[in-house]
GROMACS .gro file of C-alpha atoms in nm:
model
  394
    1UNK     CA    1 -10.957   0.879   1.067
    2UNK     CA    2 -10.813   1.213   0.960
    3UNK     CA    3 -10.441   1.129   0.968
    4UNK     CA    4 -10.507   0.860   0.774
    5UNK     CA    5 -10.407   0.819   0.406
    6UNK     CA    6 -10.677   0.654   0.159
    7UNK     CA    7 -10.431   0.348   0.120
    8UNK     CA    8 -10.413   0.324   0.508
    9UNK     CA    9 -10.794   0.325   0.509
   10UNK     CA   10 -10.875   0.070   0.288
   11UNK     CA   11 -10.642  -0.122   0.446
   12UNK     CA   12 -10.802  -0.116   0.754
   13UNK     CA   13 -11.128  -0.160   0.599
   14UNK     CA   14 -11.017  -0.478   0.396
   15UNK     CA   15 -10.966  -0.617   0.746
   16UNK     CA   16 -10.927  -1.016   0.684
   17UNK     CA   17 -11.050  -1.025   0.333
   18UNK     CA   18 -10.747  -1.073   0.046
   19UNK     CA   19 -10.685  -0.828  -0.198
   20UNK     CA   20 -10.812  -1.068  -0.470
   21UNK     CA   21 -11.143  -1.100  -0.296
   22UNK     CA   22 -11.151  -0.708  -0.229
   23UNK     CA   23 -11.076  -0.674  -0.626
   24UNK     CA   24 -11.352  -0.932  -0.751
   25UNK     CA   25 -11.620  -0.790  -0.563
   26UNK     CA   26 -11.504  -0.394  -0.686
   27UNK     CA   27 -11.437  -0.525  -1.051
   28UNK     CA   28 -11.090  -0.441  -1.046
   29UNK     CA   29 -10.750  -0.572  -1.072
   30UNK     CA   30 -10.573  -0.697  -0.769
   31UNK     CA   31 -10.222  -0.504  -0.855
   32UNK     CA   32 -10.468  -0.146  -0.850
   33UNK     CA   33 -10.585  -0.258  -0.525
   34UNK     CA   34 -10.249  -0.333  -0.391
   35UNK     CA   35 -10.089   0.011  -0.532
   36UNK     CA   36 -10.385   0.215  -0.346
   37UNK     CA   37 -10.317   0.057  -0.047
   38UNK     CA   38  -9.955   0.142  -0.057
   39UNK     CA   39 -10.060   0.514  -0.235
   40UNK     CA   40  -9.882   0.467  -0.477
   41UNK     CA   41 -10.205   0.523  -0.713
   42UNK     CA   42 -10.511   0.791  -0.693
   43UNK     CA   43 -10.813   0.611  -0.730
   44UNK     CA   44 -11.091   0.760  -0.966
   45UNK     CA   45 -11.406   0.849  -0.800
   46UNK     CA   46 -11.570   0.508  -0.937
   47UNK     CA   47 -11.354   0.270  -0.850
   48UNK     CA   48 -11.374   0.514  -0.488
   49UNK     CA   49 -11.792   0.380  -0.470
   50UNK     CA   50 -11.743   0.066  -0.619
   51UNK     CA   51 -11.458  -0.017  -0.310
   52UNK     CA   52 -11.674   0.178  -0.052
   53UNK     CA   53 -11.995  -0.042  -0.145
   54UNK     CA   54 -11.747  -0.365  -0.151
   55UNK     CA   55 -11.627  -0.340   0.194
   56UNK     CA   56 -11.978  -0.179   0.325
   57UNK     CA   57 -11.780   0.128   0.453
   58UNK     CA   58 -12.099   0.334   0.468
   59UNK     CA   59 -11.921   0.677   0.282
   60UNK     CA   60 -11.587   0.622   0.511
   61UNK     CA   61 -11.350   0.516   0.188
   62UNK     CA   62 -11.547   0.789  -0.010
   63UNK     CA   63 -11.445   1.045   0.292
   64UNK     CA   64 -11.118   0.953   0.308
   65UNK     CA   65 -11.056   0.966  -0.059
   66UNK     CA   66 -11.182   1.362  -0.046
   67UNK     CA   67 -10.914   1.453   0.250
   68UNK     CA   68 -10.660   1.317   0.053
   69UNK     CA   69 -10.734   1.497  -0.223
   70UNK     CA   70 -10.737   1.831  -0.063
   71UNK     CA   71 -10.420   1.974  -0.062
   72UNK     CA   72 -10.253   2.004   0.313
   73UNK     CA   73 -10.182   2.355   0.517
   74UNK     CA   74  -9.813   2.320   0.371
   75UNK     CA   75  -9.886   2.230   0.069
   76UNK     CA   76 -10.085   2.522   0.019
   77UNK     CA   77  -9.888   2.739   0.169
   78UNK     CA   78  -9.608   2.667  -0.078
   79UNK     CA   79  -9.857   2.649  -0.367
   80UNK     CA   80  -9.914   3.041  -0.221
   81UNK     CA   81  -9.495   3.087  -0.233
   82UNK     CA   82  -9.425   2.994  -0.528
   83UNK     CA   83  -9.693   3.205  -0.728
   84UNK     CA   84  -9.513   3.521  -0.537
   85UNK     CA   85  -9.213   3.458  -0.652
   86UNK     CA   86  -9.371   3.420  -1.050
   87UNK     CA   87  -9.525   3.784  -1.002
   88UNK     CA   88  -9.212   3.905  -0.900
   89UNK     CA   89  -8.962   3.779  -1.116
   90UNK     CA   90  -9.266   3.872  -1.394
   91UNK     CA   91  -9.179   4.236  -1.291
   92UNK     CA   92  -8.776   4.208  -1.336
   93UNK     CA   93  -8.495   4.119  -1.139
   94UNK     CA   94  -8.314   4.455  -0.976
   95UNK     CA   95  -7.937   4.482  -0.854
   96UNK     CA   96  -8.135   4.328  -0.534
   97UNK     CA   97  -8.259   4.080  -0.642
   98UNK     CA   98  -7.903   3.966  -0.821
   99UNK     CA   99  -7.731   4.055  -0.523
  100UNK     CA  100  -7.928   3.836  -0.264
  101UNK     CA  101  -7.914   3.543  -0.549
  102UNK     CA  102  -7.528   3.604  -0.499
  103UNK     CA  103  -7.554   3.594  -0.139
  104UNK     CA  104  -7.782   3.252  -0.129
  105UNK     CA  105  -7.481   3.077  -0.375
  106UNK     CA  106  -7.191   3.181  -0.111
  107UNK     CA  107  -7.402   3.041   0.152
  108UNK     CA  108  -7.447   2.674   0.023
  109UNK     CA  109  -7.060   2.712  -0.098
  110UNK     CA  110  -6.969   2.763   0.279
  111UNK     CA  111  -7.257   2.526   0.440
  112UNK     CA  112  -7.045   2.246   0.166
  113UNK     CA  113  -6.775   2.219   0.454
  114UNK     CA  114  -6.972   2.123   0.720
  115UNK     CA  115  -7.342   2.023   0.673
  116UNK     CA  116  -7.423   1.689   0.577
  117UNK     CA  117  -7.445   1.623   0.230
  118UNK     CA  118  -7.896   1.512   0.225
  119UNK     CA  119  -7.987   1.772   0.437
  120UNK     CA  120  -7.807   2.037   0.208
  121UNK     CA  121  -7.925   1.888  -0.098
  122UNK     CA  122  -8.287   1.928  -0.009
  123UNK     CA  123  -8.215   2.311   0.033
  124UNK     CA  124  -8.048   2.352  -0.274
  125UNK     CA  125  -8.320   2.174  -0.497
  126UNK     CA  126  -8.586   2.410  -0.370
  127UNK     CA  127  -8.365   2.752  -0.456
  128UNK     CA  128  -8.266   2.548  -0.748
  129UNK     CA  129  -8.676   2.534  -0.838
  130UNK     CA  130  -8.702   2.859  -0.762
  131UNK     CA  131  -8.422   3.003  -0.951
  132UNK     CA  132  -8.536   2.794  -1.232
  133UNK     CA  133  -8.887   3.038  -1.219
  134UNK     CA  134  -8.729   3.351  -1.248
  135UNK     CA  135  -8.547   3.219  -1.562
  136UNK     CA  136  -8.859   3.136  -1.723
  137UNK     CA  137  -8.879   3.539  -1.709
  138UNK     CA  138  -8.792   3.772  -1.980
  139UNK     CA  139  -8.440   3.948  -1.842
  140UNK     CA  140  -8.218   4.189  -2.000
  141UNK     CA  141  -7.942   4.035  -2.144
  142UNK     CA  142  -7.700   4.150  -1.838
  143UNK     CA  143  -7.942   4.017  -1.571
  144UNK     CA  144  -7.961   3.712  -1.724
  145UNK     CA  145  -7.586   3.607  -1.795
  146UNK     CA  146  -7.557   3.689  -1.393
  147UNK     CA  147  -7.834   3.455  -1.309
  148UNK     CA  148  -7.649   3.217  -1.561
  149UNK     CA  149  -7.356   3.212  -1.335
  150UNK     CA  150  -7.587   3.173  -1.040
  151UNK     CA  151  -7.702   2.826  -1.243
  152UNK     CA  152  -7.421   2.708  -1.263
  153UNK     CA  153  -7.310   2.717  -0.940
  154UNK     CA  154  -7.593   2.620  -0.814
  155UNK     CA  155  -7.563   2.292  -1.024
  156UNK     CA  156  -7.213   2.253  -0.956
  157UNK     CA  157  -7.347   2.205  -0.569
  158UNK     CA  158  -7.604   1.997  -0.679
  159UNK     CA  159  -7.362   1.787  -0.882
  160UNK     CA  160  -7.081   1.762  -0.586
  161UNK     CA  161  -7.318   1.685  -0.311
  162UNK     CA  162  -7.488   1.436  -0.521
  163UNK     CA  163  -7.096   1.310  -0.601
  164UNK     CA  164  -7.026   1.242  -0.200
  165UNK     CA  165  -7.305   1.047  -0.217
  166UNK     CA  166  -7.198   0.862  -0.443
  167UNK     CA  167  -7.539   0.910  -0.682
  168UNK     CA  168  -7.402   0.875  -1.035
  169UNK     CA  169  -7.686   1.148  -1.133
  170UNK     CA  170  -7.411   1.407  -1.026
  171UNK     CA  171  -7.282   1.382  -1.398
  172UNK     CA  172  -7.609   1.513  -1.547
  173UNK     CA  173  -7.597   1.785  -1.305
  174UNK     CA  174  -7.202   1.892  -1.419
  175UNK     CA  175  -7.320   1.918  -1.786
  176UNK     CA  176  -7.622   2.140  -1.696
  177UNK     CA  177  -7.381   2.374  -1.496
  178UNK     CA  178  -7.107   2.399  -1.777
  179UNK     CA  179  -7.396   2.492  -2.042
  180UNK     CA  180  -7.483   2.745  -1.788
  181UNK     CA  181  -7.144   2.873  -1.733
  182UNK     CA  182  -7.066   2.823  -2.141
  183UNK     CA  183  -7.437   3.065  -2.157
  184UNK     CA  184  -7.322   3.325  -1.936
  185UNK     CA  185  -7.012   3.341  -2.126
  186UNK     CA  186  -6.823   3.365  -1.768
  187UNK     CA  187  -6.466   3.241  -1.795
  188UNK     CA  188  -6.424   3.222  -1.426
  189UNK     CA  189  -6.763   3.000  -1.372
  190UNK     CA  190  -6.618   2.785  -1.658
  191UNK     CA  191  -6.327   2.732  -1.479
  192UNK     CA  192  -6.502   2.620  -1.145
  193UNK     CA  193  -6.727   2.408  -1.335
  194UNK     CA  194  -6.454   2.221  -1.519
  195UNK     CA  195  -6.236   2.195  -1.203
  196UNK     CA  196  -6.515   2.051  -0.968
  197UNK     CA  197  -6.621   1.778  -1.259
  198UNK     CA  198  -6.288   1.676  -1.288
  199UNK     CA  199  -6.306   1.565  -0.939
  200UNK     CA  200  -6.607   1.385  -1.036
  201UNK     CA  201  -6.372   1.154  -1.298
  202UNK     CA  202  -6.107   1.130  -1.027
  203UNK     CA  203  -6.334   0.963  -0.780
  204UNK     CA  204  -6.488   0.757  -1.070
  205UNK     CA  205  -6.142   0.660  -1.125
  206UNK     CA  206  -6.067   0.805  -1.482
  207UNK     CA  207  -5.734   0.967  -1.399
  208UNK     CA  208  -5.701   1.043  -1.801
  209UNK     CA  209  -6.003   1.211  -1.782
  210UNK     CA  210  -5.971   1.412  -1.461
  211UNK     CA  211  -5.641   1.576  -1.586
  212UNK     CA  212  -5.825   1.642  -1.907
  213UNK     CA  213  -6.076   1.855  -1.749
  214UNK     CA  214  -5.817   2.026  -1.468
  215UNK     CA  215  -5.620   2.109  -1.762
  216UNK     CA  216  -5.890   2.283  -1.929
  217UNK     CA  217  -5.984   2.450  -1.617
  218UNK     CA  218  -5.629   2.582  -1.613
  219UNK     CA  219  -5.660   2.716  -1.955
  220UNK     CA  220  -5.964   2.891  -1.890
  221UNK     CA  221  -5.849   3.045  -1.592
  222UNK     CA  222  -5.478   3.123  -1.757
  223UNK     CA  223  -5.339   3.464  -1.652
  224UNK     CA  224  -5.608   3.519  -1.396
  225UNK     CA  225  -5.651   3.497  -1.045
  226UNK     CA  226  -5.937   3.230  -1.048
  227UNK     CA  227  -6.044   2.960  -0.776
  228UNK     CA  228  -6.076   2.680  -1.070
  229UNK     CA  229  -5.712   2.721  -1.103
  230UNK     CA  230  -5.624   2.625  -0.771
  231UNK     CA  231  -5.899   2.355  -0.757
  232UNK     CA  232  -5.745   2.209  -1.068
  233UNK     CA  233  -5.431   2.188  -1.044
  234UNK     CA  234  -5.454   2.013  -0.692
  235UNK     CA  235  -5.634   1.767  -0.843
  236UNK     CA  236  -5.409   1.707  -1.130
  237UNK     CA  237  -5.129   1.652  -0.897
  238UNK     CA  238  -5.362   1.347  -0.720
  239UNK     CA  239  -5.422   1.193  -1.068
  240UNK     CA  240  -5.085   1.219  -1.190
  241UNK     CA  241  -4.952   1.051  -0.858
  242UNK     CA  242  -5.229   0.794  -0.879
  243UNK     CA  243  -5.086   0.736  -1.233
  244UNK     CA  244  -4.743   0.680  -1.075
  245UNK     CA  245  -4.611   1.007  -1.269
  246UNK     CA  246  -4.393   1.163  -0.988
  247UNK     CA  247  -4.284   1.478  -1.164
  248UNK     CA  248  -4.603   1.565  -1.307
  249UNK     CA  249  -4.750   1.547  -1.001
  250UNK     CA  250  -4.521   1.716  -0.770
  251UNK     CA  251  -4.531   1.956  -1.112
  252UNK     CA  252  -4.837   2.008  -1.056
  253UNK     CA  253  -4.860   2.075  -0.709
  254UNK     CA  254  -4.641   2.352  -0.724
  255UNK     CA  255  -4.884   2.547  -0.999
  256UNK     CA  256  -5.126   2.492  -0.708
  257UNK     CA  257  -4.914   2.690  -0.439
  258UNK     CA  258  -4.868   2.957  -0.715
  259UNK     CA  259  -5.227   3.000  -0.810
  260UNK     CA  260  -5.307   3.002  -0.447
  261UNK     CA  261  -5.079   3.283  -0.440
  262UNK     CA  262  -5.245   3.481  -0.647
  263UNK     CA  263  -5.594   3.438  -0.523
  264UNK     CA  264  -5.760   3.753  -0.355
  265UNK     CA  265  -5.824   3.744   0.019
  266UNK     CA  266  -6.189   3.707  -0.046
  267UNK     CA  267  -6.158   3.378  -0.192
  268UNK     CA  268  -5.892   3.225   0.035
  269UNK     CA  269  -6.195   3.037   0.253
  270UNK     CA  270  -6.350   2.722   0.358
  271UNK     CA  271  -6.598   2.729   0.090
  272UNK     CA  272  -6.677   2.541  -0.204
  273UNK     CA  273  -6.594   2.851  -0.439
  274UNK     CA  274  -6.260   2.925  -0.205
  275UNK     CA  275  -5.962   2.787  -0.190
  276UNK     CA  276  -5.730   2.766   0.087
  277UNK     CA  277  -5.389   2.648   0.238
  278UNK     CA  278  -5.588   2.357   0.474
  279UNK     CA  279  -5.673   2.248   0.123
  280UNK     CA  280  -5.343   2.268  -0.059
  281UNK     CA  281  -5.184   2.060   0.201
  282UNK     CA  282  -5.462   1.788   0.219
  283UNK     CA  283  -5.439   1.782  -0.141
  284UNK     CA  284  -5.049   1.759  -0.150
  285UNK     CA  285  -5.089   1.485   0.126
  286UNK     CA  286  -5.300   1.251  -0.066
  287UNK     CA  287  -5.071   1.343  -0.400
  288UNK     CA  288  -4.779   1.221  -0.152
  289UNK     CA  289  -4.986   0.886  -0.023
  290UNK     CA  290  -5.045   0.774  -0.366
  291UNK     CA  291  -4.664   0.813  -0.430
  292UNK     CA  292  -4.620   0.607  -0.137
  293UNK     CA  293  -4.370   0.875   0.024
  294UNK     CA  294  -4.491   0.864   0.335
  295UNK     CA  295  -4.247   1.149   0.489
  296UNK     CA  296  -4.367   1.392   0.314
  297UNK     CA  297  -4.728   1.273   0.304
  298UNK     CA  298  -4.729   1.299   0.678
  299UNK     CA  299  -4.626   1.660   0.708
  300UNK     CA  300  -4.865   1.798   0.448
  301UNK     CA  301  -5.109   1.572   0.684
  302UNK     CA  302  -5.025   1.700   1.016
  303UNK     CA  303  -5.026   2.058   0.849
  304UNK     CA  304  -5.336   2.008   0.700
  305UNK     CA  305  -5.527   1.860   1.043
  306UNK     CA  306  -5.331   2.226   1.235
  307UNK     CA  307  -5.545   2.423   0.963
  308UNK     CA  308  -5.882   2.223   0.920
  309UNK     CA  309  -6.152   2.336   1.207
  310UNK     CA  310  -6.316   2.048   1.420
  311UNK     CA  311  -6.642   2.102   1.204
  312UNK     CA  312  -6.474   2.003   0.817
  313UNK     CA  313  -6.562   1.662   0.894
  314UNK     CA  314  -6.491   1.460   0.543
  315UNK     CA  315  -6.172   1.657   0.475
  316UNK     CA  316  -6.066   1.599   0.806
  317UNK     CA  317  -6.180   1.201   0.806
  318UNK     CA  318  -6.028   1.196   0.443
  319UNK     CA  319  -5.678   1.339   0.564
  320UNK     CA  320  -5.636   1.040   0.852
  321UNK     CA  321  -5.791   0.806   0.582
  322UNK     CA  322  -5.441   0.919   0.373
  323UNK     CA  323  -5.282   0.901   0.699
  324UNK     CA  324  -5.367   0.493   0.727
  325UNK     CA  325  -5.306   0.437   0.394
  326UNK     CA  326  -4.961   0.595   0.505
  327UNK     CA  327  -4.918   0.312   0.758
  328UNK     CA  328  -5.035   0.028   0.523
  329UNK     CA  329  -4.800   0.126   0.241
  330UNK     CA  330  -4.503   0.116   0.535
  331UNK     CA  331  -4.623  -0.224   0.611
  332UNK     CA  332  -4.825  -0.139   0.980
  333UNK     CA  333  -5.196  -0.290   0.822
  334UNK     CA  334  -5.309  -0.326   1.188
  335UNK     CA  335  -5.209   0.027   1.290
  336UNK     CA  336  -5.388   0.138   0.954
  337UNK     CA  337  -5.681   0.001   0.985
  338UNK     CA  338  -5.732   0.056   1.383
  339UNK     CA  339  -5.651   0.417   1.251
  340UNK     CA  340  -5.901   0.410   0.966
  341UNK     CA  341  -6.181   0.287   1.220
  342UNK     CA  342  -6.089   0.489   1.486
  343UNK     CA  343  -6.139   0.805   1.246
  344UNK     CA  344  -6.466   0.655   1.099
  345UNK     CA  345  -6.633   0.581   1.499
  346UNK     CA  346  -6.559   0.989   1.550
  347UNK     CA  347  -6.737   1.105   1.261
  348UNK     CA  348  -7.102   1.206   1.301
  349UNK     CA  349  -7.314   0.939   1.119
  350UNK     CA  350  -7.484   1.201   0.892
  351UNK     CA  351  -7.152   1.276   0.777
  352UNK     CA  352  -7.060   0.922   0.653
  353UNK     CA  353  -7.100   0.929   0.291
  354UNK     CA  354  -7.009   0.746   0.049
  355UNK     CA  355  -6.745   0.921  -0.093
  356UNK     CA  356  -6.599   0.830   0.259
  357UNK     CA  357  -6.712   0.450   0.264
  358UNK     CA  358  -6.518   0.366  -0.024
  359UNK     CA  359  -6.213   0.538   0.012
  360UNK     CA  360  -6.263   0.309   0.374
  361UNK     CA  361  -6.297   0.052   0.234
  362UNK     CA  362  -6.006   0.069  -0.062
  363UNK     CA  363  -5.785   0.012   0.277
  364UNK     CA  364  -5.946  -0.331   0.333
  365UNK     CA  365  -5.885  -0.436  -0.019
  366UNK     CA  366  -5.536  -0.327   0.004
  367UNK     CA  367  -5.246  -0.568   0.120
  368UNK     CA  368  -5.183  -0.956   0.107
  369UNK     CA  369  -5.510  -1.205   0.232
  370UNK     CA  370  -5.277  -1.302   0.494
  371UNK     CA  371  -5.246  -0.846   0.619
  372UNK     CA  372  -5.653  -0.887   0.582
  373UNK     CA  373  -5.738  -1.143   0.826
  374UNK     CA  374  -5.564  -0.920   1.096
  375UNK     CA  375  -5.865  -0.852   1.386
  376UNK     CA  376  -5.791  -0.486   1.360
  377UNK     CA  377  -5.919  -0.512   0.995
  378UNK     CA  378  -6.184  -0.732   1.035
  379UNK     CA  379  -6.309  -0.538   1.314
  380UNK     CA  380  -6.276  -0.232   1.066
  381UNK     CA  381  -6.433  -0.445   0.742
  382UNK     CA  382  -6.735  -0.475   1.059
  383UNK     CA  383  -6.743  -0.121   1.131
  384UNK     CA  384  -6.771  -0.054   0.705
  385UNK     CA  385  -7.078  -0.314   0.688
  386UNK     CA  386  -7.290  -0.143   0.940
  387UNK     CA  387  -7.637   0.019   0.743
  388UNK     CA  388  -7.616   0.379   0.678
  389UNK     CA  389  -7.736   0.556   0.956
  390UNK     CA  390  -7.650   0.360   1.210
  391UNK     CA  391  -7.424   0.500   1.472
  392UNK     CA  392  -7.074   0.327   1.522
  393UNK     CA  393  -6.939   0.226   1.826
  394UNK     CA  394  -6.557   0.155   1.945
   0.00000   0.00000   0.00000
C-alpha cells in the first residue's frame, strides 16, 4: 500500500506471528524489529530481503522499503527551497534583503500577542534555519552586525515562546540571543535581550536574579529611549513586590511610566519589541497584587482590561488571574477561584499554556485546607487537571 510506512507494512505482514519469531527466522534482534515497526529505525537493504523472505512477502516489504526511501513531493520541494536561498545569500545580502529580514522580525514580535504559542514556534524555527544559512555566508562587516540583531531577536522569540510553554530549553535560547546581540555590538538589542530573560528568572521564581538582569537592561539602555528599558523596569517592580519590598517596587514602577515616556511612537505597540500603556498597567497591577493592595491593584486592572483588545488572550487571562488573586488575598477564595475558572473556560484552548496553568494553579495552593475544599475551587482544581487540548466547559 502506498500510504503506508515500511513499519506499518511489516506490521501488517507479521500478521499473528510475534516479533521474536519474526526476528529468529530474519536473524535479527527482536528490539530492531520492534523499532522498524514503529519507524523509528531504517532498515539496511539486507535485513530488507532477509524480512521479505521471512514473512514470504513476495518483493512487497522490499517495495515498501524503496517508497520510503524516496523523498516525498514536500520534502523535495523544500530540499529545492532551501538550496535557493544558499545561492542567494552566496551572492550577498542587499539593503533588501536586510530590510525584508527586518520586516519578518516585527511580524513574529506582533503575531507574540495573539497567536498561540506552537503554532508560532514552528514558523519561527524555519526563518530561524533559514537565517542561520545566510550567516554561513561571507557578509561585510555592516551586513552582518544587522543580521546579528536579526539573531537575536529572533532567539529572543524563540526563547519567550518556548518560556510560555513552560520548556526549560528557553534558557539556551536567551544565551544564544545575548551572544548575538553582544556580536552585533547593538546596545539597544542588548537591552531587549536582557529585559525579556529576566522575565524568564521571574517566572522561574529567582526574584534576585530577575532584578539582576532588568537592572542591567536599564544600564544598557541608560540615557536612551529603548524598549528594554520599559520592559525592565516593569518587571523589576513585580520582583521587588514579590520580595515584599514596597518602595522599590512602586520605585520602580514609576522609572517604567518615565521610560514609557520617552519611547517613540513607533514602538508604543502590542508587540513583543513595543511597549505600551495596556502593558504598564497590567504590569503595575500584578506589582500591586503581590503587595496585596488590592485598591490599587484593581484600577491598574480595570485600566489595563479598557486598553487590551479581545484578541491579547494571556495578558488579558493573566490580568483577571491578578484580579482573583485580588479576591483571595481579601479573603473571597470562592469568588476567586469561580473568577479564575470562569477566565480559564473563555480562553481558546490553544491559548492555554503553561505559563497560564501555573499561575492557575498558584491560586489553588493559596489559602488555608479548610478555603481549598470550597466546591468553587475544587471545581476550578477540575477545570486545571483537564489534558492539554481539551476544551473546557462551564
Amino acid at each position: 500500500m502506498d500510504s503506508e510506512t515500511f513499519g506499518q507494512t511489516l506490521r501488517r505482514l507479521r500478521g499473528d506471528l510475534s516479533i521474536r519469531d519474526v526476528a529468529n527466522r530474519a536473524k535479527c534482534g527482536k528490539s530492531y524489529v520492534s523499532a522498524l515497526e514503529h519507524d523509528r529505525r531504517t532498515p539496511s537493504p539486507a535485513v530488507v530481503v532477509a524480512l521479505d523472505e521471512a514473512l514470504d512477502a513476495r518483493g512487497e516489504l522490499i517495495a515498501a522499503a524503496r517508497q520510503s526511501s524516496r523523498p516525498s513531493v514536500l520534502e523535495r520541494a523544500e530540499e529545492l527551497r532551501r538550496g535557493m536561498t544558499d545561492v542567494l545569500a552566496s551572492g550577498g545580502m542587499s539593503d533588501a534583503g536586510i530590510e525584508d529580514w527586518g520586516h519578518v522580525v516585527g511580524r513574529y514580535g506582533r503575531a507574540t500577542r495573539y497567536r498561540p504559542e506552537a503554532d508560532l514556534l514552528a514558523d519561527l524555527l524555519s526563518d530561524f534555519s533559514d537565517l542561520l544559512q545566510v550567516l554561513e555566508h561571507r557578509h561585510p562587516a555592516a551586513v552582518r552586525r544587522k543580521l546579528g540583531v536579526v539573531a537575536a531577536h529572533l532567539s529572543g522569540l524563540v526563547a519567550l515562546t518556548l518560556l510560555k510553554l513552560g520548556d526549560s530549553r528557553s534558557r539556551d535560547w536567551w544565551r544564544t540571543g545575548r551572544a548575538a546581540a553582544a556580536a552585533a555590538e547593538d546596545r539597544a538589542a542588548q537591552s531587549w535581550m536582557y529585559a525579556q530573560e529576566s522575565y524568564a528568572l521571574y517566572y522561574g521564581g529567582d526574584m534576585i536574579g530577575a532584578i539582576e538582569l532588568a537592572q542591567r537592561a536599564q544600564s544598557l539602555a541608560w540615557g536612551e529611549p529603548y524598549v528594554g528599558a520599559a520592559l525592565a523596569a516593569s518587571l523589576e517592580a513585580r520582583a521587588h513586590a514579590v520580595l515584599g519590598d514596597r518602595d522599590a517596587a512602586e520605585y520602580a514602577l514609576r522609572r517604567a511610566e518615565e521610560a514609557l515616556e520617552r519611547l517613540d511612537s513607533d514602538f508604543i505597540t502590542a508587540s513583543a519589541f513595543g511597549y505600551s500603556e495596556s502593558q504598564l498597567r497590567f504590569h503595575a497591577g500584578n506589582t500591586w497584587t503581590h503587595l496585596r493592595e488590592s485598591g490599587r491593584a484593581w484600577r491598574e486592572q480595570q485600566r489595563a482590561l479598557e486598553l487590551y483588545p479581545q484578541e491579547e488572550h494571556t495578558d488579558r487571562t493573566l490580568i483577571h488571574l491578578d484580579w482573583a488573586m485580588c479576591l483571595a488575598h481579601d479573603g473571597d477564595m470562592a469568588a476567586a477561584a469561580a473568577h479564575a475558572t470562569t477566565a480559564l473556560v473563555a480562553l481558546p484552548h490553544e491559548h492555554r499554556s503553561s505559563l497560564i496553568i501555573d499561575r492557575a494553579r498558584h491560586l489553588t495552593n493559596s489559602g488555608s485546607a479548610s478555603r481549598l475544599k470550597l466546591s468553587e475551587v475544587q471545581v476550578l482544581k477540575e477545570i486545571l487537571a483537564l489534558p492539554a487540548g481539551r476544551d473546557m466547559e462551564g
